[in-house]
CSV table of C-alpha atoms and ligand atoms in Angstrom, one decimal:
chain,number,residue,atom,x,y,z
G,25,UNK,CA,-33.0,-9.0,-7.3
G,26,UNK,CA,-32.1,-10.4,-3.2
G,27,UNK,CA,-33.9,-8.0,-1.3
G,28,UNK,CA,-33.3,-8.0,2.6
G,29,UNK,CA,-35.6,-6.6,5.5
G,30,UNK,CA,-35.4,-6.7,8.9
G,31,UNK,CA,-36.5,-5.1,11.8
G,32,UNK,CA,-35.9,-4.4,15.4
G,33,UNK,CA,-38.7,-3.3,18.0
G,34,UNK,CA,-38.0,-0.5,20.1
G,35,UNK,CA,-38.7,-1.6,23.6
G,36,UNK,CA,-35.6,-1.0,25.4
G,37,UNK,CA,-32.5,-2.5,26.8
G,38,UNK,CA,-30.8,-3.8,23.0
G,39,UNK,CA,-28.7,-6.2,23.9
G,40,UNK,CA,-26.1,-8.6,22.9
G,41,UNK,CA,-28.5,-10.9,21.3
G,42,UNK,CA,-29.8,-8.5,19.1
G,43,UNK,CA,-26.4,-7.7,18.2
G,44,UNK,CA,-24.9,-10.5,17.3
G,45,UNK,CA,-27.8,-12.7,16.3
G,46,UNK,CA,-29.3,-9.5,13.9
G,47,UNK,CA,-27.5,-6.0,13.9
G,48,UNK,CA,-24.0,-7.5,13.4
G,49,UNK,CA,-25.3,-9.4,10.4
G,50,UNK,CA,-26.9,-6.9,8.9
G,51,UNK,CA,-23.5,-4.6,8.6
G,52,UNK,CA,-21.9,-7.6,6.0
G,53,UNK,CA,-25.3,-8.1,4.3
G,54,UNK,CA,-25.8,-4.4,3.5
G,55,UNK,CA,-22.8,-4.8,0.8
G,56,UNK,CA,-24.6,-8.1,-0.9
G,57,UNK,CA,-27.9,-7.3,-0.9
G,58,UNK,CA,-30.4,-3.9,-1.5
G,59,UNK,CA,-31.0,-3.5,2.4
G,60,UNK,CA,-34.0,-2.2,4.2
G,61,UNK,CA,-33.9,-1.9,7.9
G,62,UNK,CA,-37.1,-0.9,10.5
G,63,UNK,CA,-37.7,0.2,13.8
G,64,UNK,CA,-40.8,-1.5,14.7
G,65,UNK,CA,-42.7,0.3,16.9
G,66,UNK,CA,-46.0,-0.9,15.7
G,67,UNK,CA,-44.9,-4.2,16.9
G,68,UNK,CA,-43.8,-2.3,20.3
G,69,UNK,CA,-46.8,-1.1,21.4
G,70,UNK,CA,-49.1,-4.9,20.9
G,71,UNK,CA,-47.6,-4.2,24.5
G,72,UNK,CA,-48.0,-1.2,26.5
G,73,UNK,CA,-44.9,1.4,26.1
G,74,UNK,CA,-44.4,4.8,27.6
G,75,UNK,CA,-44.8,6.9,24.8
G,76,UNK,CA,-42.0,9.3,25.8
G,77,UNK,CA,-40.3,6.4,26.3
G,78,UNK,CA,-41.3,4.8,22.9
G,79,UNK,CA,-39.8,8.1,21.3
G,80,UNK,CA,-36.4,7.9,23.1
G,81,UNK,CA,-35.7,4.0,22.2
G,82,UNK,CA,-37.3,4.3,18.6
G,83,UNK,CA,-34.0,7.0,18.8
G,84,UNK,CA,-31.9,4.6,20.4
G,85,UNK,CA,-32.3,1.4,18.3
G,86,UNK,CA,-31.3,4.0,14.8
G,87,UNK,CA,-28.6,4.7,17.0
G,88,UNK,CA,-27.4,1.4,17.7
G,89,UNK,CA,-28.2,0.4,13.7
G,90,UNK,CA,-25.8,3.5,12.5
G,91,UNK,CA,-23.1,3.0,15.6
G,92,UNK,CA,-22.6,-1.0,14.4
G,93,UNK,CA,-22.0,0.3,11.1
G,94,UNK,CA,-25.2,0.4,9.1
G,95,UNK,CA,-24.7,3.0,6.2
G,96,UNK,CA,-27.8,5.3,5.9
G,97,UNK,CA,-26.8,6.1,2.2
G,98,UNK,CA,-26.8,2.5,1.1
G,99,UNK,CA,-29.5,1.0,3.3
G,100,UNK,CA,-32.8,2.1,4.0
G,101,UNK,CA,-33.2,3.0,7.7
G,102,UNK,CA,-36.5,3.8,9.0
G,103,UNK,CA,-39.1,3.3,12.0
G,104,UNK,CA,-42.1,1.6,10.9
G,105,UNK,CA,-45.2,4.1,12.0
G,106,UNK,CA,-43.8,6.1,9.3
G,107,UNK,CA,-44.9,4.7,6.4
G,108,UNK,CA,-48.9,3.7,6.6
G,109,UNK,CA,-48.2,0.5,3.9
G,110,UNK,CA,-47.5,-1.8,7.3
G,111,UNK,CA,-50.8,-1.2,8.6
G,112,UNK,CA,-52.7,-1.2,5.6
G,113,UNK,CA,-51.4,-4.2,4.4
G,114,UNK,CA,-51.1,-5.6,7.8
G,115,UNK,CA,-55.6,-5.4,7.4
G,116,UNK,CA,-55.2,-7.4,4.1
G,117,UNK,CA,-52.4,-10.1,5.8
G,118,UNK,CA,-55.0,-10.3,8.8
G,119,UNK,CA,-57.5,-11.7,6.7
G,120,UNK,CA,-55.2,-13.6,4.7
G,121,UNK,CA,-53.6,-15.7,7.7
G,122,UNK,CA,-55.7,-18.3,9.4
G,123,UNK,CA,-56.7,-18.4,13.6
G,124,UNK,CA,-55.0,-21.8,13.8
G,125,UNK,CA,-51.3,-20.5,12.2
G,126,UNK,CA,-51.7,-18.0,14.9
G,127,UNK,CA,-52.8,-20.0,17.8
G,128,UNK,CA,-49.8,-22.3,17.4
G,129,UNK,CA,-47.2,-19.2,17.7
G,130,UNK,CA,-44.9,-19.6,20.2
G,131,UNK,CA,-43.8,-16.5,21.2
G,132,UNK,CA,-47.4,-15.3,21.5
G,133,UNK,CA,-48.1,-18.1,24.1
G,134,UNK,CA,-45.1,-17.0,25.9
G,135,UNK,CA,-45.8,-13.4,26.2
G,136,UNK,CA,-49.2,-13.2,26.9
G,137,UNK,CA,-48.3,-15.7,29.4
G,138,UNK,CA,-51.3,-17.1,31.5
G,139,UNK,CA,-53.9,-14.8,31.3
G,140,UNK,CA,-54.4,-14.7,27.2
G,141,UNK,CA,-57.9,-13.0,27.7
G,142,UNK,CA,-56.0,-9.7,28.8
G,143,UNK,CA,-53.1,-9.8,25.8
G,144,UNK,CA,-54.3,-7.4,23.3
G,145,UNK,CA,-55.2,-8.7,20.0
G,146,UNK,CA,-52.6,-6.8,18.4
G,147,UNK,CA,-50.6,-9.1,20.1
G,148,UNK,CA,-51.8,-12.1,18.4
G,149,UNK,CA,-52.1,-10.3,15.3
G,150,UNK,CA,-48.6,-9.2,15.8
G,151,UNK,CA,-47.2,-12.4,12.8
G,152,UNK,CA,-49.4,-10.7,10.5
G,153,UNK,CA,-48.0,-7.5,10.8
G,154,UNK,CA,-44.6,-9.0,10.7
G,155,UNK,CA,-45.7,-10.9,6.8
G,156,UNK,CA,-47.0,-7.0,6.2
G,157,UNK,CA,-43.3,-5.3,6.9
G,158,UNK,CA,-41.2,-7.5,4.7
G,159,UNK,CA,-43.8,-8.4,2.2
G,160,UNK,CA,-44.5,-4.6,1.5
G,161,UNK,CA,-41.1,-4.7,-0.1
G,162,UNK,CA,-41.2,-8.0,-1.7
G,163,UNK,CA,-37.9,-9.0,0.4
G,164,UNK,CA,-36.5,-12.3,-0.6
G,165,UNK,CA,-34.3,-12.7,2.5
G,166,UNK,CA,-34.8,-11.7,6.3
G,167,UNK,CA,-31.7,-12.1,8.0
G,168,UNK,CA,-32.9,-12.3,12.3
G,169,UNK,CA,-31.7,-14.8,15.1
G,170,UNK,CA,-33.4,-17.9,15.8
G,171,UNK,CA,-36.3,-17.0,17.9
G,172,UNK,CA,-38.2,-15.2,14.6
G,173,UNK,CA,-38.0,-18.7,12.3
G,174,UNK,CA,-42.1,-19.6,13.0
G,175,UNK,CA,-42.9,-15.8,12.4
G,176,UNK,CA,-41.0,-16.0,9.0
G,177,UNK,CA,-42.5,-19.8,8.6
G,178,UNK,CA,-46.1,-17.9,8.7
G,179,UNK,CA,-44.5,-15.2,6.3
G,180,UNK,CA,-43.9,-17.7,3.7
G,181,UNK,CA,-47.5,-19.8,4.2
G,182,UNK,CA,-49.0,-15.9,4.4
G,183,UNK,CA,-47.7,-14.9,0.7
G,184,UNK,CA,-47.9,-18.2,-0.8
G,185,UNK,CA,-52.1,-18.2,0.4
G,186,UNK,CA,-52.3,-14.7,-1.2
G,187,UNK,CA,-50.7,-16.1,-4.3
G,188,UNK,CA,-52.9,-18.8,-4.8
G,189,UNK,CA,-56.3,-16.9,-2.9
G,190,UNK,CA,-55.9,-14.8,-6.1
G,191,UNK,CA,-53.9,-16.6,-8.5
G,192,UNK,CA,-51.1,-14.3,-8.8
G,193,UNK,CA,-47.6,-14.9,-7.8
G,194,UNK,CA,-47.6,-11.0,-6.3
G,195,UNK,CA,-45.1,-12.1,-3.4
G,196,UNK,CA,-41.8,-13.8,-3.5
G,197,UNK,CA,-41.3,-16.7,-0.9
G,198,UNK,CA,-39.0,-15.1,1.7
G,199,UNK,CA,-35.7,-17.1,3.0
G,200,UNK,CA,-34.6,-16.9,6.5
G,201,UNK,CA,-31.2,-15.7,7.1
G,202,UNK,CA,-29.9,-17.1,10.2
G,203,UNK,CA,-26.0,-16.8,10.5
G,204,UNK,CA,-23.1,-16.9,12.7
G,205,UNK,CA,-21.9,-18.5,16.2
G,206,UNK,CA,-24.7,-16.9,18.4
G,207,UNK,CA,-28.2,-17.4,16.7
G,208,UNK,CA,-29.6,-17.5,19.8
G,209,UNK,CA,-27.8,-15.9,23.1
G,210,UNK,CA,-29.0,-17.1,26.3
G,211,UNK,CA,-29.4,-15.1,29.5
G,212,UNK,CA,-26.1,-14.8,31.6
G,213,UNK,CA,-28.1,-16.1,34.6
G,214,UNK,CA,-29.2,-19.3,32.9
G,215,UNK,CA,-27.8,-21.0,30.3
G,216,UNK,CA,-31.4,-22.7,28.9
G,217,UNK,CA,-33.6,-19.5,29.0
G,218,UNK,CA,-33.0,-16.6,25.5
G,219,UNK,CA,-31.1,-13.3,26.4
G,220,UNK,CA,-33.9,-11.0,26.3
G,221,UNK,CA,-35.2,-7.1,26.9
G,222,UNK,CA,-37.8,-8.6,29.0
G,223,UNK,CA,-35.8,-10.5,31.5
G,224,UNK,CA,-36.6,-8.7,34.9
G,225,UNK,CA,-32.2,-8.8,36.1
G,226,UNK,CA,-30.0,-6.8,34.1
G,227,UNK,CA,-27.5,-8.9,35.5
G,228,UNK,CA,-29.0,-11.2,32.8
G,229,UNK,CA,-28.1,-9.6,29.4
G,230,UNK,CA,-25.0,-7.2,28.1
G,231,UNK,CA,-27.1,-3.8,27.0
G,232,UNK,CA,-25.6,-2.1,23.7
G,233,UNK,CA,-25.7,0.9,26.5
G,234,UNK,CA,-23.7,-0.5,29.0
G,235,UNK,CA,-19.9,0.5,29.9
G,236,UNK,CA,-17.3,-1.5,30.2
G,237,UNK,CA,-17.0,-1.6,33.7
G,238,UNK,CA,-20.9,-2.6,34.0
G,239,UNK,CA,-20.1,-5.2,31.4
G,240,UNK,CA,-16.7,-6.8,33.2
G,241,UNK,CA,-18.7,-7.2,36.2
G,242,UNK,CA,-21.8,-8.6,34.4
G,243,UNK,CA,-19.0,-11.0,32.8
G,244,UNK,CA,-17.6,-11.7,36.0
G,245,UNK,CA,-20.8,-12.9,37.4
G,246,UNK,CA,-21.8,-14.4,34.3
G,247,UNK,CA,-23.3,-18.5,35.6
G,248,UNK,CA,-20.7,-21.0,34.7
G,249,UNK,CA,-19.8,-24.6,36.0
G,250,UNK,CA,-16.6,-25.8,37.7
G,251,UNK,CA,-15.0,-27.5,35.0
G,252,UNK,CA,-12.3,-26.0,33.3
G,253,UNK,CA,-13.1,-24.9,29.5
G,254,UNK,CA,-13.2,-27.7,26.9
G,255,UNK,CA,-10.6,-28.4,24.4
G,256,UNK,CA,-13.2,-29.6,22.0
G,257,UNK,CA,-16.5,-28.6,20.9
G,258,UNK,CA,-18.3,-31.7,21.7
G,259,UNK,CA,-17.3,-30.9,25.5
G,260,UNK,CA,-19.7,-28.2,25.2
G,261,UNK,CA,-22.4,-30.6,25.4
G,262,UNK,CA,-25.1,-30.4,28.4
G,263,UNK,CA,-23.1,-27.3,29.4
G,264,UNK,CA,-25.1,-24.6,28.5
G,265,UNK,CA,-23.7,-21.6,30.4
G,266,UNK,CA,-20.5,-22.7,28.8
G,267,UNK,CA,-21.9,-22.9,25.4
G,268,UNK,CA,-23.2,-19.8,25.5
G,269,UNK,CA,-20.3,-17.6,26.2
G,270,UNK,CA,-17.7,-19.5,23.7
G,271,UNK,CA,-20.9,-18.9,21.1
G,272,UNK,CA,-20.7,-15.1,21.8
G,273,UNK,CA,-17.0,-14.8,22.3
G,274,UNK,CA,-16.7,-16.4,18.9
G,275,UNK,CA,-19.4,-14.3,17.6
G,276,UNK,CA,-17.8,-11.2,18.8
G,277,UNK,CA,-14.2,-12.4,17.4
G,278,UNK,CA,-16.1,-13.4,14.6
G,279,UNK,CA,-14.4,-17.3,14.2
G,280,UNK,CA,-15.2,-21.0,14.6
G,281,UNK,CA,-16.0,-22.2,18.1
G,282,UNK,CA,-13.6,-24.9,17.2
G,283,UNK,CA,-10.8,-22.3,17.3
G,284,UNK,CA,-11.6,-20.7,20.3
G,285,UNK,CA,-11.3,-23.7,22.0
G,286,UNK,CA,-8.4,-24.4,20.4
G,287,UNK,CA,-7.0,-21.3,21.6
G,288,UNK,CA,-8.7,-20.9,25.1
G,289,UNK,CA,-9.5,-24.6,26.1
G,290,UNK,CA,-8.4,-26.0,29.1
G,291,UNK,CA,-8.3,-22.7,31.2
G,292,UNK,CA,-10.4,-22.4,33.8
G,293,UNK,CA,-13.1,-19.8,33.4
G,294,UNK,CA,-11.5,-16.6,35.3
G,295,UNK,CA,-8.9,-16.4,32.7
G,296,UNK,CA,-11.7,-16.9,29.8
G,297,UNK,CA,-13.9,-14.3,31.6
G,298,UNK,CA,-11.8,-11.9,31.5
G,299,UNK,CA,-10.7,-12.6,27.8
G,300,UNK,CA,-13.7,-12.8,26.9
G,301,UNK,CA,-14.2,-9.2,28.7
G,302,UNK,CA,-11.3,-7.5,26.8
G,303,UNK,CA,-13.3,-8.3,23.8
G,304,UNK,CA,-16.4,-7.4,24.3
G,305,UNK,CA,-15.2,-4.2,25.6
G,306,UNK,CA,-12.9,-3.4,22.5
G,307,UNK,CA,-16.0,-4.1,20.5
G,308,UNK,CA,-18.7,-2.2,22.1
G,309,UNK,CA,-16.9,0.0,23.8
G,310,UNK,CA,-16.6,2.4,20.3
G,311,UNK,CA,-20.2,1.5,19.3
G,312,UNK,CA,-21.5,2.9,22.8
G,313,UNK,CA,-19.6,5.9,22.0
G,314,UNK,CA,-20.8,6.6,18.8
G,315,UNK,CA,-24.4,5.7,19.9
G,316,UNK,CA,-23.9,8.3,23.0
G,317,UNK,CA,-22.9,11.1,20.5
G,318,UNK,CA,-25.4,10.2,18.1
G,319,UNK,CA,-28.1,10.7,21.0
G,320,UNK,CA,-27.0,13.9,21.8
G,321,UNK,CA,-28.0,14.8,18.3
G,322,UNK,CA,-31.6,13.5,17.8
G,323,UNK,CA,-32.0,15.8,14.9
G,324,UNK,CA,-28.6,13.8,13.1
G,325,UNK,CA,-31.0,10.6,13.8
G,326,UNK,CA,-34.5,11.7,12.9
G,327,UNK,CA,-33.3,13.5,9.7
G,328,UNK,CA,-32.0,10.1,9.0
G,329,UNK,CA,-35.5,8.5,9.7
G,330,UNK,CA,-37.2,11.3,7.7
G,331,UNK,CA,-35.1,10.1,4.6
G,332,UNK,CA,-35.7,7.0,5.4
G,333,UNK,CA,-38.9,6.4,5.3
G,334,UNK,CA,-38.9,8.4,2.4
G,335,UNK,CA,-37.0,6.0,0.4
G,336,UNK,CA,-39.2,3.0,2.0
G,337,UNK,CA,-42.4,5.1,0.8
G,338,UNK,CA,-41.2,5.2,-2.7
G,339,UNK,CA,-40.7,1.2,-2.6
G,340,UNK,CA,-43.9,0.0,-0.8
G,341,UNK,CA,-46.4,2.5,-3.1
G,342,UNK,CA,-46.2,0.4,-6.0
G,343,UNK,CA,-46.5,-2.6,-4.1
G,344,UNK,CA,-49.5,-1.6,-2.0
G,345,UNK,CA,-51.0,-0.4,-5.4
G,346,UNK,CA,-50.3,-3.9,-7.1
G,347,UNK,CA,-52.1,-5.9,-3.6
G,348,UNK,CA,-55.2,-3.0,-4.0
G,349,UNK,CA,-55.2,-4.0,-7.6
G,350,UNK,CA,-55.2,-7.7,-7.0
G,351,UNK,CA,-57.5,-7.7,-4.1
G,352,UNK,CA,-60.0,-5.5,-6.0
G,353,UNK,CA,-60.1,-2.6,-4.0
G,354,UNK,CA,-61.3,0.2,-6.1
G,355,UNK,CA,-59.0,2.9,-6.7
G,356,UNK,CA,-60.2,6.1,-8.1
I,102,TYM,P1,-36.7,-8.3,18.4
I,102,TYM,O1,-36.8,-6.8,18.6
I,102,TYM,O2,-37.2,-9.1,19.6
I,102,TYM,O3,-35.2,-8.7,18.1
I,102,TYM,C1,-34.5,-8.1,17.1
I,102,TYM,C2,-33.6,-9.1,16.5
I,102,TYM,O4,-32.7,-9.7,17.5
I,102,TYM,C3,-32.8,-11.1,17.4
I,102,TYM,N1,-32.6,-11.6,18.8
I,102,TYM,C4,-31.7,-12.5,19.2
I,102,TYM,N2,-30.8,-13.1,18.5
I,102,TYM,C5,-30.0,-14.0,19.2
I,102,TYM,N3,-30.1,-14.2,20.5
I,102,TYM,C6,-31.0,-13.6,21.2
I,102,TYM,N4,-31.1,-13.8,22.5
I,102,TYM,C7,-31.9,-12.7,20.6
I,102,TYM,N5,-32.9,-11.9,21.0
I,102,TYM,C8,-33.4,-11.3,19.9
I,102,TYM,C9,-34.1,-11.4,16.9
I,102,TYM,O5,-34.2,-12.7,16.3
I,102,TYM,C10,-34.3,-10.3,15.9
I,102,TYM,O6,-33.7,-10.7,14.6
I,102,TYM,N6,-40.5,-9.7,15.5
I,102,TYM,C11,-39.2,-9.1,15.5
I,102,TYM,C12,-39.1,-7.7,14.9
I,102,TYM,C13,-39.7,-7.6,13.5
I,102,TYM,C14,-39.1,-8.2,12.3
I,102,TYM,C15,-40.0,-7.8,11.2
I,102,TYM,C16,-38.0,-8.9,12.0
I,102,TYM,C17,-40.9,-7.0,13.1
I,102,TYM,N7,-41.0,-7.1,11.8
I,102,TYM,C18,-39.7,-8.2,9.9
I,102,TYM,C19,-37.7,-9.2,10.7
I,102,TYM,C20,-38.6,-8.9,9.7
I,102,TYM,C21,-38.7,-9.0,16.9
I,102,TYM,O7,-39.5,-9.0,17.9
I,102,TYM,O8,-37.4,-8.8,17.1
């Protein structure tokens, strides 16, 4: 059976990264593979969130998963605080996983930043909990962009340990899914640094939330350099900003890079700005609208959640029992 999970944390601004490198993915995958799909807002709060804050974008990310196209009757949609198997088996993964995996994490380093003595330790243990979410459901693929590959590395070194630790092969060895033209989406303002919800200028990512004249004029001043666009491919080289937007305009056509240039090469970068804004607005134009509508109706999207994590319940109670059983944990 080819299992997929995958989650998104609710910490505001979604952007086009998570989009194309995740969300967009996930709409083709649901029809090849049973599909489970979290809001992780366990994962949110390793950092401090507003909690009415928290609320509103654990609302916000469903919306964004059912407004790309994620059906709630095939796929399992849920936020992760609802079902109590991610933290109890995020205790047993925690003692499963070693200090040194977790000390060589990047993406700890870079966000607790300097001053590692004041990150919480949910925050390192945060890799833990990740091997928790997708080995609760025995997935066998976890489709995310580029910047999750040393979480699911630890994933896979997590399940095998617990497999040999007790000499049962009780999880499966999970395979990355990392797919299309814009694994990882750089900022706008720099064409070496990742697209992210962090990133102090909005000026530096496309939010799922935005409308199109906010995301022509974040287009517009999108970094570029004064050549013209290449004809080829290999005239993308040590031209990041470049790179970037011919990644996510062939992401968001969904085609080679190859063809784009093809098409587009040669021009200079006004006319492919503003090509490449005609398409982003024809494609998230109708997703902001459905999200909108959907977010007038929180009861639509928690009612959805409720089921949810219903349906994720059922799944993850056998498991859990099978890990108690293994591990020895009496239960009466
Ligand atoms: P998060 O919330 O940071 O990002 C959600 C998804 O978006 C992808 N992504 C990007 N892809 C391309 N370019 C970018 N600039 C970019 N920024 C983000 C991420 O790779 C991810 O797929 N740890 C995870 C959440 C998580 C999870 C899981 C994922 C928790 N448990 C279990 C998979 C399986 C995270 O922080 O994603």
């Amino acid at each position: 059976m080819k299992r997929i999970f995958s989650g998104v944390q609710p910490t505001g601004n979604l952007h086009l990264g998570n989009y194309l490198g995740a969300i967009r993915n996930w709409v083709r995958l649901q029809h090849e593979y049973e599909s489970i799909f979290c809001v992780v807002d366990m994962h949110a709060i390793t950092v401090w969130q507003d909690p009415a804050e928290l609320t509103r974008t654990t609302r916000e990310v469903t919306a964004a998963f059912l407004a790309a196209g994620i059906d709630p009757e095939r796929c399992v949609i849920f936020h992760q605080s609802a079902v109590p198997g991610h933290a109890q088996l995020a205790w047993i993964m925690n003692c499963v996983v070693r200090m040194g995996w977790m000390n060589r994490m990047t993406q700890f380093k870079e966000k607790a930043g300097k001053h590692r003595e004041n990150a919480s330790v949910g925050l390192f243990a945060y890799p833990a909990l990740m091997a928790a979410d997708i080995l609760l459901y025995k997935a066998t693929h976890v489709p995310v962009g580029e910047d999750q590959k040393q979480h699911l590395e630890l994933t896979r070194d997590a399940a095998q340990k617990f497999n040999t630790d007790f000499g049962r092969a009780v999880f499966p060895l999970t395979e990355p899914l990392i797919l299309g033209a814009a694994t990882r989406v750089m900022s706008l303002r720099d064409g070496t640094k990742k697209m992210s919800k962090s990133e102090t200028s909005d000026f530096s990512r496309i939010n799922l939330t935005d409308d199109a004249d906010l995301i022509a004029q974040k287009i517009r001043k999108a970094k570029t350099d004064p050549e013209p666009l290449p004809r080829e491919v290999d005239g993308l080289e040590g031209r990041p900003e470049a790179a970037n937007l011919v990644g996510i305009y062939a992401a968001l056509a969904d085609t080679p890079r190859e063809a784009v240039l093809a098409e587009l090469g040669g021009q200079p970068f006004s006319a492919f700005k503003q090509a490449l804004t005609d398409l982003a607005v024809s494609t998230l134009g109708p997703m902001n609208a459905e999200m909108n509508r959907l977010l007038a109706n929180p009861d639509e999207i928690d009612a959805i959640l409720k089921r949810g994590a219903e349906r994720a319940q059922a799944i993850a109670g056998p498991v859990l029992d099978e890990v108690y059983d293994t591990v020895g944990f009496l239960r009466v």
